[in-house]
PDB file of C-alpha atoms in Angstrom:
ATOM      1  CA  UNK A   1      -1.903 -58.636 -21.423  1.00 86.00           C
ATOM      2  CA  UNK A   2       1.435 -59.395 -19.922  1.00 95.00           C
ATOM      3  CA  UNK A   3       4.790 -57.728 -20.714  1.00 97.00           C
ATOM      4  CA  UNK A   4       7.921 -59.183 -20.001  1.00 98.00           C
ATOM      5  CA  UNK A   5      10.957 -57.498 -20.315  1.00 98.00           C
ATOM      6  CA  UNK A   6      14.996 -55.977 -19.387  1.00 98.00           C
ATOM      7  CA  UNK A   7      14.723 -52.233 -17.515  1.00 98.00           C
ATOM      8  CA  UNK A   8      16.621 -49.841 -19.152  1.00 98.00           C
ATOM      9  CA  UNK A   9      16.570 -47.324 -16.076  1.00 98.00           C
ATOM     10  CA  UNK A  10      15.890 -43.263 -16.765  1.00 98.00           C
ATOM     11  CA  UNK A  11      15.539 -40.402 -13.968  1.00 97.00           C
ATOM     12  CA  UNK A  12      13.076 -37.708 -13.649  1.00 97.00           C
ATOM     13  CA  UNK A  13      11.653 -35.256 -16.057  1.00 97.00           C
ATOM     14  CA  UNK A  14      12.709 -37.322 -19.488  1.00 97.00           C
ATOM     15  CA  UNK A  15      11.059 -35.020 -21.605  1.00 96.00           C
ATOM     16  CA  UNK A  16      10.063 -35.270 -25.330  1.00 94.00           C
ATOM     17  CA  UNK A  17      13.028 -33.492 -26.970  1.00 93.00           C
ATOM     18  CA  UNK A  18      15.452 -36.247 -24.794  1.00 94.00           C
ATOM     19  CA  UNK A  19      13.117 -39.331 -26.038  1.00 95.00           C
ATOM     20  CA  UNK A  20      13.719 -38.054 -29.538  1.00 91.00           C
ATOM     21  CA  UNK A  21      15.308 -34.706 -30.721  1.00 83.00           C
ATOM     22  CA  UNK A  22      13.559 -32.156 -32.705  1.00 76.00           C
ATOM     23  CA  UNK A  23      16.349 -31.724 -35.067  1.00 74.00           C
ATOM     24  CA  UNK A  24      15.359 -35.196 -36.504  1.00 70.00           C
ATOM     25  CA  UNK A  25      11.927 -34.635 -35.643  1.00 66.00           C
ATOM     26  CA  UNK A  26      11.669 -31.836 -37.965  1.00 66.00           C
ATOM     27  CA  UNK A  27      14.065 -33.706 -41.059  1.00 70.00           C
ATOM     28  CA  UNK A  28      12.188 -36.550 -41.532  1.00 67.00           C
ATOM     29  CA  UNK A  29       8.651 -38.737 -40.602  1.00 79.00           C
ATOM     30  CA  UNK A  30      10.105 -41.805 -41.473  1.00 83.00           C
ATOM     31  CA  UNK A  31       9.685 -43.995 -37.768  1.00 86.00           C
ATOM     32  CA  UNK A  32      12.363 -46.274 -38.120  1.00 89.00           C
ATOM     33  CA  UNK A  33      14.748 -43.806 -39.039  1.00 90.00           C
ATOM     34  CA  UNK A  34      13.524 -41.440 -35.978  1.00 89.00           C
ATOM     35  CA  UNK A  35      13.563 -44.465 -34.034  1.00 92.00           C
ATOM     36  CA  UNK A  36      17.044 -45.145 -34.656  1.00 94.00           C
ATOM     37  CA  UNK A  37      17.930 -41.678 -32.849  1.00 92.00           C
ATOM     38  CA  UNK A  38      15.447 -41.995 -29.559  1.00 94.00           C
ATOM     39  CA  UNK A  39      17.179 -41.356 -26.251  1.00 96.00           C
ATOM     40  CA  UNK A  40      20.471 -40.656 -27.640  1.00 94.00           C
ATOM     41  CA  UNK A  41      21.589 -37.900 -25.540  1.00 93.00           C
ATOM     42  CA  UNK A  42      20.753 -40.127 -22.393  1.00 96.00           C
ATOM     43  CA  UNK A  43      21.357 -43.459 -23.721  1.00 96.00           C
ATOM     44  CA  UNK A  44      23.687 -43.039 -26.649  1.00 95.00           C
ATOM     45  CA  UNK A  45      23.140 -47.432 -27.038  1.00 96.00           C
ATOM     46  CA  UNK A  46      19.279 -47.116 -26.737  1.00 97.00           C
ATOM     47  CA  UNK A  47      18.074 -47.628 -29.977  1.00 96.00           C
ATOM     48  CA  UNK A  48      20.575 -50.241 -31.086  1.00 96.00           C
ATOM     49  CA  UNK A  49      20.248 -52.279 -27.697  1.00 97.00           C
ATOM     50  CA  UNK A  50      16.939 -51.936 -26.626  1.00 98.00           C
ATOM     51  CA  UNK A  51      15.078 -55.271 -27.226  1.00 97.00           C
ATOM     52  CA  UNK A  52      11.464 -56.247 -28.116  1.00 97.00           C
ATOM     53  CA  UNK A  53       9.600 -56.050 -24.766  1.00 97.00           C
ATOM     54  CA  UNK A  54      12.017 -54.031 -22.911  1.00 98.00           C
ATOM     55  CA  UNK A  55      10.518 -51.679 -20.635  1.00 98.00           C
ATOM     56  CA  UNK A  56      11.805 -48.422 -19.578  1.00 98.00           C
ATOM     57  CA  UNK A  57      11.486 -47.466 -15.874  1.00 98.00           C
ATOM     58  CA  UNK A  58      11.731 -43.644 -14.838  1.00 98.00           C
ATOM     59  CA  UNK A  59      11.053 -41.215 -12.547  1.00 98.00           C
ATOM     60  CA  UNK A  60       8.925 -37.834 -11.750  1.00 98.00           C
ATOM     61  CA  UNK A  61       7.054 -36.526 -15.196  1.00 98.00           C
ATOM     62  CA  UNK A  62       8.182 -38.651 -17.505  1.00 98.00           C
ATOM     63  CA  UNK A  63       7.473 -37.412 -20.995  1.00 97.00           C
ATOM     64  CA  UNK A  64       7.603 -33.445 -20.207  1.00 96.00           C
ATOM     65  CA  UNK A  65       7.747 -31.368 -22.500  1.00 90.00           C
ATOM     66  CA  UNK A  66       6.262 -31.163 -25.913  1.00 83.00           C
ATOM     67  CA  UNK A  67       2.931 -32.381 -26.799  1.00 77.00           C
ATOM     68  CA  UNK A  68       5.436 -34.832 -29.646  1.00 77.00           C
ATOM     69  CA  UNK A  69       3.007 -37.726 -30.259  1.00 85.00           C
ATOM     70  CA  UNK A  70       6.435 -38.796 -31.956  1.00 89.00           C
ATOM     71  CA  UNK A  71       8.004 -39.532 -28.751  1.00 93.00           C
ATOM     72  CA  UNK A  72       6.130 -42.461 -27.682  1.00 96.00           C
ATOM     73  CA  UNK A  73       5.719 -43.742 -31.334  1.00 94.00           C
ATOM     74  CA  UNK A  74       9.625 -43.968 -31.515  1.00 95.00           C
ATOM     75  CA  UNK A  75       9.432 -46.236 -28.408  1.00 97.00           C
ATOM     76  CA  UNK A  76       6.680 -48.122 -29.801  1.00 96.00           C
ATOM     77  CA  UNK A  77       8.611 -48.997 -33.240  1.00 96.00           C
ATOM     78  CA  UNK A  78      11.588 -49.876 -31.100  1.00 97.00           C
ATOM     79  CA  UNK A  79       9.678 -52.487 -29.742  1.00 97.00           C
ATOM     80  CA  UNK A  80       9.249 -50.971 -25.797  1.00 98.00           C
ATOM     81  CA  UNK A  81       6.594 -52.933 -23.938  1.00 98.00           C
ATOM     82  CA  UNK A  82       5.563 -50.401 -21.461  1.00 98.00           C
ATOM     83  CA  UNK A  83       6.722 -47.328 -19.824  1.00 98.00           C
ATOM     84  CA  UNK A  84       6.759 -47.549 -15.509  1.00 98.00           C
ATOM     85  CA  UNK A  85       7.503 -44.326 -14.093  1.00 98.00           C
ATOM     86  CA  UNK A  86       6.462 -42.426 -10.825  1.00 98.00           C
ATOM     87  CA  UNK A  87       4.245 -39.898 -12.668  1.00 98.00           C
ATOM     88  CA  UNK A  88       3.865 -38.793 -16.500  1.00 97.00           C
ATOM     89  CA  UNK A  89       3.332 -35.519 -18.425  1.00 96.00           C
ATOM     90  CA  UNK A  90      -0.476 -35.975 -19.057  1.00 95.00           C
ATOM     91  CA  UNK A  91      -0.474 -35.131 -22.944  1.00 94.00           C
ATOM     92  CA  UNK A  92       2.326 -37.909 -23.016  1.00 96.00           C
ATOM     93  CA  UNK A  93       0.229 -40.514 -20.647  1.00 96.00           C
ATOM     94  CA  UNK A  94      -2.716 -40.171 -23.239  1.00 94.00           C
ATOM     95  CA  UNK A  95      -0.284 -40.140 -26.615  1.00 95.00           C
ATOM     96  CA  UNK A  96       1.036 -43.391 -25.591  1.00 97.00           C
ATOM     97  CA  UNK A  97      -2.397 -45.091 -25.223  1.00 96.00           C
ATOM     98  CA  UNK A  98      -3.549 -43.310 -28.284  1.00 95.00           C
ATOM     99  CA  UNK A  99      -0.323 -45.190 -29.895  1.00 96.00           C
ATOM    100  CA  UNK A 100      -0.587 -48.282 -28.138  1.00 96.00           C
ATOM    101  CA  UNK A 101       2.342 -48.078 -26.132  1.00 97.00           C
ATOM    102  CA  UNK A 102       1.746 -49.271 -22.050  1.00 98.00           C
ATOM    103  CA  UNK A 103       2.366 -47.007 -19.593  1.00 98.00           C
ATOM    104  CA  UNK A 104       1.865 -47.326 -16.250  1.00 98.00           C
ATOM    105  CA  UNK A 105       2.444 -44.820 -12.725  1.00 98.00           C
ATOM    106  CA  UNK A 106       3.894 -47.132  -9.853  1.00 98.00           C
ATOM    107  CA  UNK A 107       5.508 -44.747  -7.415  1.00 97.00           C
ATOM    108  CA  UNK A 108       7.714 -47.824  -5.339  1.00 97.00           C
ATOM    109  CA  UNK A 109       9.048 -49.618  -8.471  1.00 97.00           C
ATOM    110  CA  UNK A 110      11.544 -46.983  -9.691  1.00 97.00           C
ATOM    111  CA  UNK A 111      13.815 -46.751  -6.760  1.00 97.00           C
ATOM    112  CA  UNK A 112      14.162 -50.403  -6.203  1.00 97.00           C
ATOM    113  CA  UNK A 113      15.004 -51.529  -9.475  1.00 97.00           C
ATOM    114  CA  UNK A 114      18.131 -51.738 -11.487  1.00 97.00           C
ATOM    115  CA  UNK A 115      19.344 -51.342 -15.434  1.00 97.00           C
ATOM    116  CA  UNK A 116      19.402 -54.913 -16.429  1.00 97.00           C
ATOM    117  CA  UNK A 117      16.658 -56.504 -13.910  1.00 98.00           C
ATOM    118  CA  UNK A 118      13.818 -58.943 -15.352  1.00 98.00           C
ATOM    119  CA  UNK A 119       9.953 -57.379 -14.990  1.00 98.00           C
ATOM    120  CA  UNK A 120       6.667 -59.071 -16.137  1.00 98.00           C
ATOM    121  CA  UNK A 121       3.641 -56.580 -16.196  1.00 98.00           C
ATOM    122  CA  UNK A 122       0.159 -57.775 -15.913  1.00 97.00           C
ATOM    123  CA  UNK A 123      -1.797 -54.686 -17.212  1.00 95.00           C
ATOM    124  CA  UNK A 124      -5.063 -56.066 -16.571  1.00 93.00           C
ATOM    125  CA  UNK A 125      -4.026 -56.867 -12.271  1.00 95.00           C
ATOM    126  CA  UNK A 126      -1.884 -53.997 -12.779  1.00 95.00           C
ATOM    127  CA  UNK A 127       1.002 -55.932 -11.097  1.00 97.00           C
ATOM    128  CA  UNK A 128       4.898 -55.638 -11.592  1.00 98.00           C
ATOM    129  CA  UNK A 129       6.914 -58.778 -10.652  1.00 98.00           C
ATOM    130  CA  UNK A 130      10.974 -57.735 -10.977  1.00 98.00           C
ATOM    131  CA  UNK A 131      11.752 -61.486 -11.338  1.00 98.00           C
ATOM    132  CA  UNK A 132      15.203 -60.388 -10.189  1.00 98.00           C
ATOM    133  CA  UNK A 133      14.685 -59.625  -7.101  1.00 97.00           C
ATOM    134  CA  UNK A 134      10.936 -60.914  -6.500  1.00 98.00           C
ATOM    135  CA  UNK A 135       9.485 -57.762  -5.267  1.00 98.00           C
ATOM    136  CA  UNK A 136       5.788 -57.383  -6.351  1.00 98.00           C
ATOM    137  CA  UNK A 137       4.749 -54.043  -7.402  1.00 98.00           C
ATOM    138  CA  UNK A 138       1.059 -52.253  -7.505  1.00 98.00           C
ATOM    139  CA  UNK A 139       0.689 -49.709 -10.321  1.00 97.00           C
ATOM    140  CA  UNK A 140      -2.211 -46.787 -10.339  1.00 95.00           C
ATOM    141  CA  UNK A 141      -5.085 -49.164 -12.107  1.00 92.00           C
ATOM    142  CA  UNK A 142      -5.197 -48.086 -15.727  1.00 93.00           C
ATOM    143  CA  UNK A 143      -8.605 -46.943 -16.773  1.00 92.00           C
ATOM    144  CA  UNK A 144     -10.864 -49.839 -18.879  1.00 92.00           C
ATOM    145  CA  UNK A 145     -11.581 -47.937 -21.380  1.00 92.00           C
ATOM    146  CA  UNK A 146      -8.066 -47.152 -22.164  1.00 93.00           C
ATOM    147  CA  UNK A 147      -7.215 -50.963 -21.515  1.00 94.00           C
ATOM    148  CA  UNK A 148      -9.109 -51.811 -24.305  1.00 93.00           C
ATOM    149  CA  UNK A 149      -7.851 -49.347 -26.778  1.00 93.00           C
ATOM    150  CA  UNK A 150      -4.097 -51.093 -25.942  1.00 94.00           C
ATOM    151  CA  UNK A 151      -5.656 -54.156 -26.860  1.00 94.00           C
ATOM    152  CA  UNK A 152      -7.011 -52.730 -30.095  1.00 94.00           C
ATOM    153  CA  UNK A 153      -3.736 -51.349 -31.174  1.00 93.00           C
ATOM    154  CA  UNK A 154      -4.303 -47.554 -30.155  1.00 92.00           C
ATOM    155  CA  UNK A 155      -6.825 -45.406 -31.074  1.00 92.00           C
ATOM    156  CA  UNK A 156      -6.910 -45.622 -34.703  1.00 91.00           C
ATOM    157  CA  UNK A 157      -6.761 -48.822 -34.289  1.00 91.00           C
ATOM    158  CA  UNK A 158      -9.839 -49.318 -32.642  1.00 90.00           C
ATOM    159  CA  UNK A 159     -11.653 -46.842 -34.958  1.00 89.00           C
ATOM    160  CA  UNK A 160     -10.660 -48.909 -37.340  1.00 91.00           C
ATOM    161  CA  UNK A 161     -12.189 -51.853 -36.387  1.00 90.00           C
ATOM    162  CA  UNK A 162     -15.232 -50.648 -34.913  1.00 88.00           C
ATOM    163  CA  UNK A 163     -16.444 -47.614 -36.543  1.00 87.00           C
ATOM    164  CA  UNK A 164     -16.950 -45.602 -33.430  1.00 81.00           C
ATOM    165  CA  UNK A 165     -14.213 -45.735 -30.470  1.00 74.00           C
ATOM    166  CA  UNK A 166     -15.201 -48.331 -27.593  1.00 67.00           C
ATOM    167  CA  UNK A 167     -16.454 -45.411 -24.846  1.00 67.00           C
ATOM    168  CA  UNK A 168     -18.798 -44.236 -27.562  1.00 66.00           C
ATOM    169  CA  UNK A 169     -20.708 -47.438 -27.653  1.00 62.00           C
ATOM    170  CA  UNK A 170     -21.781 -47.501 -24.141  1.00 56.00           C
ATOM    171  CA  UNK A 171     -23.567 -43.937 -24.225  1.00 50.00           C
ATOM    172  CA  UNK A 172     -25.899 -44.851 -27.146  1.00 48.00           C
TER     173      UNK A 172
END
């Protein structure tokens, strides 16, 4: 499970309504057509620029906010690889697995990287490598269970294909 992918670089407290706005949120459920609108106010070029793999980097409490599972679905359709920020809003941490986007809390990372640098993520080490610079990162290890539901696809995903979600197995 390795990501590699441009920063587009975002401060602290991005929160839901910024990611995507709740005046298209509210018009329409159509993702690519929300998609097209995510970040706007704080990235006008987001949604047209961002490329497959790209990861956004952030600050504090990324995510605040709404509970919007839209938010990190926009991101996903876009084609984000993973989310590094300092901390997350919980309910967004968990959406975003639940979705099957990445995310990942590295506290370091953030302040010594730049809009435009080169990362690879290796979720399973839970390393960050900014290939621009060569600075080797440590993010807060990821949970296995939730691991495995990015693998799946998200959490209906994994439903899907197993009929029970993966935690459930191991209590019976």
């Amino acid at each position: 499970m390795t990501i590699k992918g441009q920063v587009w670089k975002f401060g602290d407290s991005v929160s839901t309504d910024a990611i995507i706005s709740g005046k298209y949120k509210f018009k329409t459920i159509d993702l690519d057509e929300l998609a097209q609108h995510a970040m706007e106010t704080l990235a006008p070029d987001f949604a047209r620029q961002v490329k497959r793999g790209d990861i956004i980097v952030a600050g504090e409490n990324f995510g605040c906010g709404s509970s919007r599972e839209q938010a990190p679905l926009v991101l996903r359709q876009l084609g984000v690889g993973a989310i590094v920020a300092k901390s997350f809003a919980r309910i967004f941490y968990r959406n975003s697995f639940n979705v099957g986007l990445p995310v990942l809390e590295c506290h370091e990372l953030p302040d010594r990287t730049r809009q435009g640098d080169l990362l690879e993520i290796d979720l399973r080490r839970g390393s960050l490598v900014n290939l621009t610079t060569g600075e080797i990162f440590r993010a807060k290890p990821v949970p296995e269970f939730l691991l495995q539901m990015l693998e799946d696809g998200g959490l209906v995903e994994q439903y899907k294909k197993y009929g029970v979600f993966k935690w459930s197995m191991s209590s019976r």
